[in-house]
Coordinates of C-alpha atoms and ligand atoms in Angstrom, one line a residue:
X1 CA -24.3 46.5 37.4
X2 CA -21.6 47.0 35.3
X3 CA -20.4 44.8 32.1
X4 CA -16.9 44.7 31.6
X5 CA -15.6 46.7 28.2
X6 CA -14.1 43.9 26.1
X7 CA -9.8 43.4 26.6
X8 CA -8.1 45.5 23.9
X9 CA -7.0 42.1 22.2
X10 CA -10.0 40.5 22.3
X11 CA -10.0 39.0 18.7
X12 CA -6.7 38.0 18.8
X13 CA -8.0 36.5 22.5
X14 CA -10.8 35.1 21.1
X15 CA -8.9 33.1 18.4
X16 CA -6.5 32.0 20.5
X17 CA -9.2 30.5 22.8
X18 CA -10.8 28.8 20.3
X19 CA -7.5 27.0 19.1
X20 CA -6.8 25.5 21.9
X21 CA -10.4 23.6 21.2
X22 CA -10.5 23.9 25.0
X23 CA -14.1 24.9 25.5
X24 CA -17.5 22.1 25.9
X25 CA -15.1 19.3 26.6
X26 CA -14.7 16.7 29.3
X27 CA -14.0 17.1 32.8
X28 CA -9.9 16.9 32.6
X29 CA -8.0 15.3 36.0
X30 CA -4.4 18.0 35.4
X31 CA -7.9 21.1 35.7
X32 CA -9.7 19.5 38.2
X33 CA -6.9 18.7 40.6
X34 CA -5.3 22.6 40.7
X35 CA -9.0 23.7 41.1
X36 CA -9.4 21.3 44.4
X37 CA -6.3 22.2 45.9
X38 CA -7.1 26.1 45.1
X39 CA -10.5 25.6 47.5
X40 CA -8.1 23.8 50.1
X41 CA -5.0 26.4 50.1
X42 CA -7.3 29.3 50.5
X43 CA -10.7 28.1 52.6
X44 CA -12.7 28.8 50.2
X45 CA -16.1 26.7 49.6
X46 CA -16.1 27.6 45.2
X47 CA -13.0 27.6 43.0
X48 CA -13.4 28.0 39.0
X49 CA -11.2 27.4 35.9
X50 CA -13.1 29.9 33.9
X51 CA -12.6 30.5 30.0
X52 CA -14.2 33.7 28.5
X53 CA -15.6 33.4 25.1
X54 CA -17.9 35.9 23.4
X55 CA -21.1 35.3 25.2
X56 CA -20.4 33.5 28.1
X57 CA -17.5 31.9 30.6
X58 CA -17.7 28.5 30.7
X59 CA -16.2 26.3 33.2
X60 CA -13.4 24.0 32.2
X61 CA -13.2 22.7 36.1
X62 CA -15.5 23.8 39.0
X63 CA -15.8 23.1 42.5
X64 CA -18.8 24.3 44.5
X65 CA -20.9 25.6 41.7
X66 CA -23.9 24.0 40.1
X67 CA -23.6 24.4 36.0
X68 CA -20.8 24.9 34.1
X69 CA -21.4 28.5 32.1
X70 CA -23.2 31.7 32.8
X71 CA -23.4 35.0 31.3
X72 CA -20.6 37.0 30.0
X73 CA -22.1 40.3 31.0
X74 CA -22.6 39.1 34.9
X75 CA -18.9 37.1 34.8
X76 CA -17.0 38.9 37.7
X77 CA -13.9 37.4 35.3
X78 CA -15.1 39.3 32.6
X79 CA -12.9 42.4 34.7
X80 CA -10.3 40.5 35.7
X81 CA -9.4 39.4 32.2
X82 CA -9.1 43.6 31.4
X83 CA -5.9 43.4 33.6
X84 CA -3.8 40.1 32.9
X85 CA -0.4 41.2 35.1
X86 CA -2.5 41.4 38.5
X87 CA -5.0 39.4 40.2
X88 CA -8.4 41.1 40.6
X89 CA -9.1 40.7 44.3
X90 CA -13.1 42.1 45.5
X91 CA -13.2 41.6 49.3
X92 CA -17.2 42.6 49.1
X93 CA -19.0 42.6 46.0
X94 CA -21.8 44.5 48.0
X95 CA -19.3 47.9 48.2
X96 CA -18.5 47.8 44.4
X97 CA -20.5 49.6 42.0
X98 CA -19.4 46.8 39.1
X99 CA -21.4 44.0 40.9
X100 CA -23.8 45.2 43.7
X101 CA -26.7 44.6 41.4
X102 CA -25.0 41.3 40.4
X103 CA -27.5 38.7 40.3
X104 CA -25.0 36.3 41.4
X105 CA -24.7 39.1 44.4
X106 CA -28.1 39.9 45.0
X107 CA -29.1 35.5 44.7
X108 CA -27.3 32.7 45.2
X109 CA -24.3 31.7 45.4
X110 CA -24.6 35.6 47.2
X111 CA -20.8 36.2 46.1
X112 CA -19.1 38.8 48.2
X113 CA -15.3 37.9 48.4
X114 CA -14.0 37.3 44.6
X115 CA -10.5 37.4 43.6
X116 CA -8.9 36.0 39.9
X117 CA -6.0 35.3 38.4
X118 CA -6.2 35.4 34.6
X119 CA -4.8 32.9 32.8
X120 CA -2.2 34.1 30.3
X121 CA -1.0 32.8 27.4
X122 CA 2.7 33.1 26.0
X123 CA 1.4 35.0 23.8
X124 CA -0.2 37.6 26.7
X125 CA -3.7 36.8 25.4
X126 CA -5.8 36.2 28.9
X127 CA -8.1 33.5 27.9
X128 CA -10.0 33.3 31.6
X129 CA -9.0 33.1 35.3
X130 CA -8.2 31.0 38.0
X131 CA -10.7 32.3 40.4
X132 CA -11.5 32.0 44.3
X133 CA -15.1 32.5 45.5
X134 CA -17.0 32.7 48.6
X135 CA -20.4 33.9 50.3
X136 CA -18.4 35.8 52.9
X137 CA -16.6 38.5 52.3
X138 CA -12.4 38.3 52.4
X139 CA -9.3 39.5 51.0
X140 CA -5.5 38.0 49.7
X141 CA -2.4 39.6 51.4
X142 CA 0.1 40.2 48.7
X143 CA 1.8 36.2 49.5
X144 CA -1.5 34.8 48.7
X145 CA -1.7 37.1 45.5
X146 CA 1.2 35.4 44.3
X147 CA 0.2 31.6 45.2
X148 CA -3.0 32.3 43.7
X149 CA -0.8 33.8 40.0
X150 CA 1.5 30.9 40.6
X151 CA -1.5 28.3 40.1
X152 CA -2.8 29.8 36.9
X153 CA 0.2 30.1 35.7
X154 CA 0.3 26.1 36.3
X155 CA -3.3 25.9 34.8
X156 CA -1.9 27.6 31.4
X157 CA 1.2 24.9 31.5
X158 CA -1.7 22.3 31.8
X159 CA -3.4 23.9 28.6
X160 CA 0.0 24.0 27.3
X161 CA 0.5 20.3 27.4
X162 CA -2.9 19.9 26.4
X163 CA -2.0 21.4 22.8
X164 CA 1.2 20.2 22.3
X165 CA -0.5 16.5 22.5
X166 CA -3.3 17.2 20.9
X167 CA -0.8 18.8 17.9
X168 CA 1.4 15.6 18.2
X169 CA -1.3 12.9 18.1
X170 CA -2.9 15.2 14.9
X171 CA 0.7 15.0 13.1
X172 CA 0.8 11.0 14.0
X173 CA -2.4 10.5 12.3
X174 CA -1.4 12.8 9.4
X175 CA 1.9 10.8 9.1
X176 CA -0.7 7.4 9.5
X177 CA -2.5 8.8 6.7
X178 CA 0.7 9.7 4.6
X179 CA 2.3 5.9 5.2
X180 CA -1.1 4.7 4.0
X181 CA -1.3 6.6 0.9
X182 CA 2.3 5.6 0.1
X183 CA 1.4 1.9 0.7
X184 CA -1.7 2.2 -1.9
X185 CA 0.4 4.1 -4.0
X186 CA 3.5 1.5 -3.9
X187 CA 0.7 -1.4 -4.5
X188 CA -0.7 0.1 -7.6
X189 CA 2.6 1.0 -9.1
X190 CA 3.4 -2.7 -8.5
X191 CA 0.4 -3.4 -9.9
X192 CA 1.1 -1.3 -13.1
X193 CA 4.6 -2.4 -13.9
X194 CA 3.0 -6.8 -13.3
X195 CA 0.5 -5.7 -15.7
X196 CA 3.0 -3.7 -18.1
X197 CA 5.2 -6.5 -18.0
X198 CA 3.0 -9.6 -18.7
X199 CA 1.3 -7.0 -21.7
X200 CA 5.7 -7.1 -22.8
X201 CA 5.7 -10.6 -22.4
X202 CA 2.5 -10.9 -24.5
X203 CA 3.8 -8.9 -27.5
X204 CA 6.6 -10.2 -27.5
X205 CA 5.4 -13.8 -27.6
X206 CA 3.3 -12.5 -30.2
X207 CA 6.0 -11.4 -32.3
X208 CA 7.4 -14.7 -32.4
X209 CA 4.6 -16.6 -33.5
X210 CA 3.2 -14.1 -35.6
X211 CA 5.3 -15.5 -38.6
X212 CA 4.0 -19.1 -38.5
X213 CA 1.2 -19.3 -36.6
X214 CA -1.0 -16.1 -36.1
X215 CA -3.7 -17.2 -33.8
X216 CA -1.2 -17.5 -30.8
X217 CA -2.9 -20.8 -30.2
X218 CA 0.6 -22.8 -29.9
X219 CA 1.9 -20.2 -27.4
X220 CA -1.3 -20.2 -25.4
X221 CA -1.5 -23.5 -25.3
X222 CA 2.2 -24.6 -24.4
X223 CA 1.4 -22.4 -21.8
X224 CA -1.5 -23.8 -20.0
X225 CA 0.3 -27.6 -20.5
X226 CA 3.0 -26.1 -18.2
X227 CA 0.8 -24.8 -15.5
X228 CA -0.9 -28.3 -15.4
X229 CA 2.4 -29.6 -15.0
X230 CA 3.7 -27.1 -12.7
X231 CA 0.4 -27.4 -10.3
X232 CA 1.1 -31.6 -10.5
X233 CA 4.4 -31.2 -9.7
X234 CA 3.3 -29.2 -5.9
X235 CA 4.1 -25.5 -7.5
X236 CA 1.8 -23.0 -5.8
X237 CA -0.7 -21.3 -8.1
X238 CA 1.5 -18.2 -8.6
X239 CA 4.9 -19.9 -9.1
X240 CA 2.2 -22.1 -11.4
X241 CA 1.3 -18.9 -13.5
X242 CA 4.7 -17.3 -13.3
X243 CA 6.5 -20.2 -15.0
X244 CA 3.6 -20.2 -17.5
X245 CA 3.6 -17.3 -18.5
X246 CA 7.7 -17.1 -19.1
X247 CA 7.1 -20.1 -21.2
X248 CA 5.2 -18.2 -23.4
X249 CA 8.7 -17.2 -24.7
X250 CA 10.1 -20.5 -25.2
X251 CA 10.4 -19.8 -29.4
X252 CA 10.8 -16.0 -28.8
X253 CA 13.8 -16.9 -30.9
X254 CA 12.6 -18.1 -34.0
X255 CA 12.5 -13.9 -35.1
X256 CA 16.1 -14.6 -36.1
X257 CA 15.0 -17.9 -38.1
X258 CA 15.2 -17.1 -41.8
X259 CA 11.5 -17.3 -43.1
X260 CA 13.0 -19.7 -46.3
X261 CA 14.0 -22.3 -42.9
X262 CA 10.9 -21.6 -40.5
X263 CA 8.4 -22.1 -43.3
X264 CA 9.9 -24.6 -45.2
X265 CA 7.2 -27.3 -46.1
X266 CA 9.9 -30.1 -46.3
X267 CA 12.4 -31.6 -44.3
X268 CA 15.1 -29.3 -42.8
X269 CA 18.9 -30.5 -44.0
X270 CA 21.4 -30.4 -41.4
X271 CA 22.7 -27.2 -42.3
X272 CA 19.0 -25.4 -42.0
X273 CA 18.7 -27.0 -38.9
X274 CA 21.9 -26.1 -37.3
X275 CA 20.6 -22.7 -38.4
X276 CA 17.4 -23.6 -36.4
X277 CA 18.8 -24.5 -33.6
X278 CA 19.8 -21.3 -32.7
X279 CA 16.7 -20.5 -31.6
X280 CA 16.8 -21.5 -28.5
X281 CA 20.4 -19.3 -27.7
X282 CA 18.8 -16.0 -29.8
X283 CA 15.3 -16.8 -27.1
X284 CA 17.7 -16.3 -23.9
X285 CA 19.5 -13.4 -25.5
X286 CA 16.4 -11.4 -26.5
X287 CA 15.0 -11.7 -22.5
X288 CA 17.4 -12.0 -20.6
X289 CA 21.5 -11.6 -19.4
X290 CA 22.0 -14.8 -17.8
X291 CA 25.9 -13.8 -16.6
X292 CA 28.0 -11.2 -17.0
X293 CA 29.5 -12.1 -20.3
X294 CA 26.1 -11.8 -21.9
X295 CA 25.2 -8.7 -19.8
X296 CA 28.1 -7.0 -21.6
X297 CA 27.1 -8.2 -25.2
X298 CA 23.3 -7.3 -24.8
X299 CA 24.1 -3.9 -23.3
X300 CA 26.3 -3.2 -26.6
X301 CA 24.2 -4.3 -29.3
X302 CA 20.6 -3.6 -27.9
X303 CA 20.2 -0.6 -26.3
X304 CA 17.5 0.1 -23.5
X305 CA 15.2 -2.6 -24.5
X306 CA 16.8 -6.2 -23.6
X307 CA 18.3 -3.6 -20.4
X308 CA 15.1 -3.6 -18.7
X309 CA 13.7 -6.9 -19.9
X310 CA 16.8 -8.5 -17.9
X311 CA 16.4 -6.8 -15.7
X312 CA 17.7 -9.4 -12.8
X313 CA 14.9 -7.9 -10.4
X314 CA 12.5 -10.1 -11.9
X315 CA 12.5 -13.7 -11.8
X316 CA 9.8 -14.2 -14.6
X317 CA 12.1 -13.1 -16.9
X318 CA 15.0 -15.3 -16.0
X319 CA 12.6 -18.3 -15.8
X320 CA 11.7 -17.2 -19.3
X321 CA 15.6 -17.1 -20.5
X322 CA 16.3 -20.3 -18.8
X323 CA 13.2 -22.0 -20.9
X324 CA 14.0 -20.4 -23.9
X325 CA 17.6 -22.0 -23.6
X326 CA 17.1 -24.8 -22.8
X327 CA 13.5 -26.0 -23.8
X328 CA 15.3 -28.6 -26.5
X329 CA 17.6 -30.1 -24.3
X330 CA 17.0 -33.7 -23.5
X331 CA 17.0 -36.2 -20.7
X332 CA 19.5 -38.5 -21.9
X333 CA 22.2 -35.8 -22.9
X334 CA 21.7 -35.8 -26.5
X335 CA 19.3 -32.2 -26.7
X336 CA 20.9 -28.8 -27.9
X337 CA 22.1 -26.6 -27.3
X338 CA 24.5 -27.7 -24.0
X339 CA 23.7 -31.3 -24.6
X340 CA 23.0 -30.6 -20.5
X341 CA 21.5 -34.2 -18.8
X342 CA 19.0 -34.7 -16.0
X343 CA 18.9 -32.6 -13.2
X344 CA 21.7 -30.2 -14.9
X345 CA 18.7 -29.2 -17.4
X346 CA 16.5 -26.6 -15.4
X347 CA 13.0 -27.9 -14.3
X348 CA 11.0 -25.1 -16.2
X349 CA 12.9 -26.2 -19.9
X350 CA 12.1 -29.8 -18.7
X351 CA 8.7 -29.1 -18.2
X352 CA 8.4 -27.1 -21.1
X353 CA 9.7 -29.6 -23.3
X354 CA 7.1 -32.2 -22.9
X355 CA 4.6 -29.3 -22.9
X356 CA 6.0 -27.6 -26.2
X357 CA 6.3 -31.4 -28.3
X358 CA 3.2 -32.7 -27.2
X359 CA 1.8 -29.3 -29.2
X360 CA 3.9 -30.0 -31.7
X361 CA 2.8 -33.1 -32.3
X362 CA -0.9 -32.5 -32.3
X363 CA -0.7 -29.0 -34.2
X364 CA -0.1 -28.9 -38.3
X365 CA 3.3 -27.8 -39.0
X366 CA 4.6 -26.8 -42.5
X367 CA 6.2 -29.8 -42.4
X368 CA 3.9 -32.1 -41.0
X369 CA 0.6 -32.8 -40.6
X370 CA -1.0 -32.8 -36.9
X371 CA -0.9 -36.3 -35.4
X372 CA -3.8 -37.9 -33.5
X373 CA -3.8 -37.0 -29.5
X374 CA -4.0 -41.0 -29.0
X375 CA -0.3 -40.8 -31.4
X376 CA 0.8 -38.0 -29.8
X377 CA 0.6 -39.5 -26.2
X378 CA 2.1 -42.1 -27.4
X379 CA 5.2 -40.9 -28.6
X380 CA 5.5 -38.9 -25.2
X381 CA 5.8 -41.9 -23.7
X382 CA 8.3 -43.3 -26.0
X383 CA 10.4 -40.6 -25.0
X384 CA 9.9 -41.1 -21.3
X385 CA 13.7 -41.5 -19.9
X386 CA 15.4 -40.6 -23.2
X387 CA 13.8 -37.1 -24.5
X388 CA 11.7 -36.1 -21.4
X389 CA 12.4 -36.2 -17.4
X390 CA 10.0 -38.7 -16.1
X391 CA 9.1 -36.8 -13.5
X392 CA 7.4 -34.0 -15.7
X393 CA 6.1 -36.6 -18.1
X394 CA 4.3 -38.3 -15.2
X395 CA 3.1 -35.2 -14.1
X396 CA 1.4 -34.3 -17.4
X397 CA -0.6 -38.0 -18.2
X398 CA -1.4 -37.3 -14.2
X399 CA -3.9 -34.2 -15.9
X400 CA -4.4 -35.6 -19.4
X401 CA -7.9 -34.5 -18.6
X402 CA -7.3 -31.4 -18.2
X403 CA -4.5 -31.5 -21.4
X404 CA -7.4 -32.6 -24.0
X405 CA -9.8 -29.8 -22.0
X406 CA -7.0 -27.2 -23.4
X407 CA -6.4 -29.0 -26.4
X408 CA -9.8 -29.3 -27.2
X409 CA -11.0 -25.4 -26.8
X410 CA -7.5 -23.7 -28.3
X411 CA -7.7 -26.1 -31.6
X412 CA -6.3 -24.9 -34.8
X413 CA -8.4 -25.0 -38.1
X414 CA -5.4 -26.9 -39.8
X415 CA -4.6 -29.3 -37.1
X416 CA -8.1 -31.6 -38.4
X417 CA -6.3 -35.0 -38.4
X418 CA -7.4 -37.5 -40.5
X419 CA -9.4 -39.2 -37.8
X420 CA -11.1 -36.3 -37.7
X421 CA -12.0 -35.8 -41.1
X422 CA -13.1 -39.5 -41.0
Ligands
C2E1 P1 8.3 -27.3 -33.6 O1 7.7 -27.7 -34.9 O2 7.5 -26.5 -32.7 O3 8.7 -28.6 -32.9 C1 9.1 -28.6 -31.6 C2 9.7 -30.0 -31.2 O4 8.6 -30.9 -31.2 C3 10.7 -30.5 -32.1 O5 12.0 -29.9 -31.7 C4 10.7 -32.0 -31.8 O6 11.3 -32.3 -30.6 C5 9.2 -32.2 -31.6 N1 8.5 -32.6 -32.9 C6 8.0 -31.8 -33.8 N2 7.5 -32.6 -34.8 C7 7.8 -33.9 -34.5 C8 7.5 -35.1 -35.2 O7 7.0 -35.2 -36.3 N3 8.0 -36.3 -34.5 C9 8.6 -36.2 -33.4 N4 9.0 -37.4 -32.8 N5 8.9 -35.0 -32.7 C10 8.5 -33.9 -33.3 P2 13.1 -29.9 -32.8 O8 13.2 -31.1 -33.6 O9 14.4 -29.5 -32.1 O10 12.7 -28.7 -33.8 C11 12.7 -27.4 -33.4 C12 12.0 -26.6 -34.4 O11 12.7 -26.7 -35.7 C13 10.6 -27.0 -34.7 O12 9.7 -26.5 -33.8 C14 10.4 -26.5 -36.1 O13 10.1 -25.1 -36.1 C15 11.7 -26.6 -36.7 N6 11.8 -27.9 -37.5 C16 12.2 -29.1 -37.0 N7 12.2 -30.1 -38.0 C17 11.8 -29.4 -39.2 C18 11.6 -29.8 -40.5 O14 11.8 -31.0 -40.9 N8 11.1 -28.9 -41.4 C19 10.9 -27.6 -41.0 N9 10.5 -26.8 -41.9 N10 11.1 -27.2 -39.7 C20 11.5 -28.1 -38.8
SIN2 C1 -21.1 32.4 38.8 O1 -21.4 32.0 39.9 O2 -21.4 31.7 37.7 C2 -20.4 33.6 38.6 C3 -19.0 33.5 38.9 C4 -18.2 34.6 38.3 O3 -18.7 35.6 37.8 O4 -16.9 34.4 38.2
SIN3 C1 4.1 -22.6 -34.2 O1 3.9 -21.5 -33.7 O2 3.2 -23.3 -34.6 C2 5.5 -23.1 -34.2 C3 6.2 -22.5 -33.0 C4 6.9 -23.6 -32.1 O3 7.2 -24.7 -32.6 O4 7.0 -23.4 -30.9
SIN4 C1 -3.1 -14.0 -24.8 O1 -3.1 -14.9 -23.9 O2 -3.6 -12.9 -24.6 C2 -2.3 -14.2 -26.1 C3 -1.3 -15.2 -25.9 C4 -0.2 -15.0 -26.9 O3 -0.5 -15.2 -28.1 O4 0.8 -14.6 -26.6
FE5 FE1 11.6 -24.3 -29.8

């Protein structure tokens, strides 16, 4: 016997094999079917799709054989692969030196007529045959040469096909795995820029109370009154927290309050607190542009900053300019500084209001001392109608439980009432 010399190409053959991860896989109908018809066209009782690797052939498709590999150095396609442009034909294996000793001559299947068609690649590598097999012995006239070429040329388009979709569906998942990395990535930028903006929001409430009031109680306070309020009033628990949070800037513009005004133990006279009252337009200037008459004086006077804190792509900060405008008007009309009524004031400065004097009220100012929370109440609800929409009034005595909870943990040193003392 014989073993074939390997094909002059043979690594290049070999890798090419391997990459079309063709070899130990499934039974594969497009194989299968050419291999069935191949036993049919040409009466033969075993038909192979037959790939040679470095020790063995295995058999991608089979029809009349038992097992699905055997030995390279016995694999009658182990010649036929030496010569890809013809196929091998062996009318009697018993009358060739290569394979008279063949065990696969000599025992069963007792092969005498073999003939193969090697399958080609575009790249001329022959990675196996298309091969016809029988115990009797035979031969192909030169039409039957070409039938038999013509179906393993239609055995490489089936590998063919094979690759391209197994390329495709490996591209799809990379560009699954690409979207999904995006996505995460998208999500924790979002997440960076809500956490870099609440930290903004933070400093720069900060900044405004720092002057009178440097434990950020008031501001902390006001806003947990107006998520109570918000969450009475039906607001989900984000629009709750959002709205909060914004009103955290509600004095943001007390940093253009002279100190000799702000701190002033006394009373204010009108004049200081016409100066005072400016507060509440400096507020919506520092956060935000509300139209474009403003957009055009903040982009002139400050730069980059008050650019991307108005940004108008998020809300929280217009919320925040709209409550920092109009935290002080009231109810009836008689507020600053639109003298806006009712429904024309907007709902976050309405509940901030009643959020922002009730702290007020309770806290020590340098003009006051802190009232009791029974007095404080009360004068709330003097102002129901007159100073403060009923509607968010209601909606804070409807949580006063929860109001003396906060009022009770975020107490200041200084606001000790009387009472208390007592
Ligand atoms: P603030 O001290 O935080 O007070 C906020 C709002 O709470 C006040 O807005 C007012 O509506 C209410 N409020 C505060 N204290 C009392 C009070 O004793 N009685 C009643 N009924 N309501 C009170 P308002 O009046 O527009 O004042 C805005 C800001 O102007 C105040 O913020 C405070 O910083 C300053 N301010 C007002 N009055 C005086 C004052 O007499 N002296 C000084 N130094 N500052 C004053
Ligand atoms: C076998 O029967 O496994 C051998 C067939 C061949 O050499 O092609
Ligand atoms: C304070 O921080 O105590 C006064 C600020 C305010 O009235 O909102
Ligand atoms: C905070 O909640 O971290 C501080 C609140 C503030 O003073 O702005
Ligand atoms: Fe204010």
């Amino acid at each position: 016997m014989q073993a074939a010399p390997l094909p002059e190409n043979e690594e290049d053959r070999l890798r090419a094999l391997h990459d079309c991860e063709l070899l130990d896989t499934c039974a594969e109908r497009g194989f299968d079917e050419i291999v069935r018809m191949a036993t049919l066209v040409f009466g033969v009782p075993i038909a192979l799709v037959s790939l040679v690797d470095e020790q063995r052939q295995w058999f991608k498709s089979s029809v009349g054989l038992d097992g699905c590999e055997s030995g390279r150095d016995q694999a009658f396609c182990s010649h036929a692969i030496l010569r890809p442009d013809e196929v091998t034909v062996v009318t009697d294996a018993r009358r060739d030196p290569r394979f008279r000793d063949n065990p696969f001559v000599t025992a069963p299947p007792h092969i005498r007529f073999y003939a193969g068609a090697p399958l080609v690649d575009p790249n001329g590598h022959a990675l196996g045959t298309l091969c016809l097999i029988s115990p009797e012995p035979g031969d192909l006239d030169a039409g039957q040469r070409e039938s038999l070429a013509l179906l393993a040329r239609q055995v490489v388009d089936q590998i063919a096909y094979r690759n391209a979709a197994r390329r495709s569906a490996a591209y799809q998942r990379e560009l699954e795995d690409h979207k999904t990395n995006l996505e995460i990535k998208v999500r924790l930028r979002t997440r960076e820029l809500h956490r870099s903006r609440q930290e903004v929001i933070q400093a720069l409430a900060r900044a405004a109370e720092f002057r009178d009031d440097d434990t950020g109680h008031h501001v902390r306070r006001v806003s947990l009154y107006v998520r109570e309020i918000c969450l009475e009033l039906g607001y989900d628990a984000d629009g709750a927290d959002r709205v909060a949070l914004a009103s955290k800037l509600h004095d943001v513009g007390k940093i253009g309050v002279p100190d000799s005004i702000l701190l002033k133990p006394g009373k204010l006279t009108q004049e200081q607190f016409e100066v005072m009252k400016k507060h509440s337009d400096h507020g919506c200037t520092i956060v935000a542009h509300l139209d474009e008459d403003e957009e055009g004086v903040l982009q002139g006077h400050c730069g980059l900053g008050p650019a991307i804190l108005g940004n108008p792509e998020y809300p929280l900060l217009q919320i925040a300019a709209r409550i920092a405008l109009s935290h002080h008007e009231r109810w009836d009309g008689t507020g600053y500084p639109k003298q806006l009524a009712g429904d024309d004031i907007p709902i976050e400065g309405r509940i901030t209001a009643v959020a922002d004097v009730f702290d007020a009220l309770t806290s020590a100012r340098p003009y006051k001392p802190a009232f009791t929370f029974e007095r404080a109440c009360e004068i709330l609800i003097e102002g129901r109608g007159s100073h403060f929409d009923p509607a968010a009034l209601d909606a804070f005595f409807a949580r006063i439980d929860a109001v003396q909870n906060i009022y009770r943990e975020y107490r200041d040193a200084l606001a000790l009432t009387a009472e208390d003392a007592a």
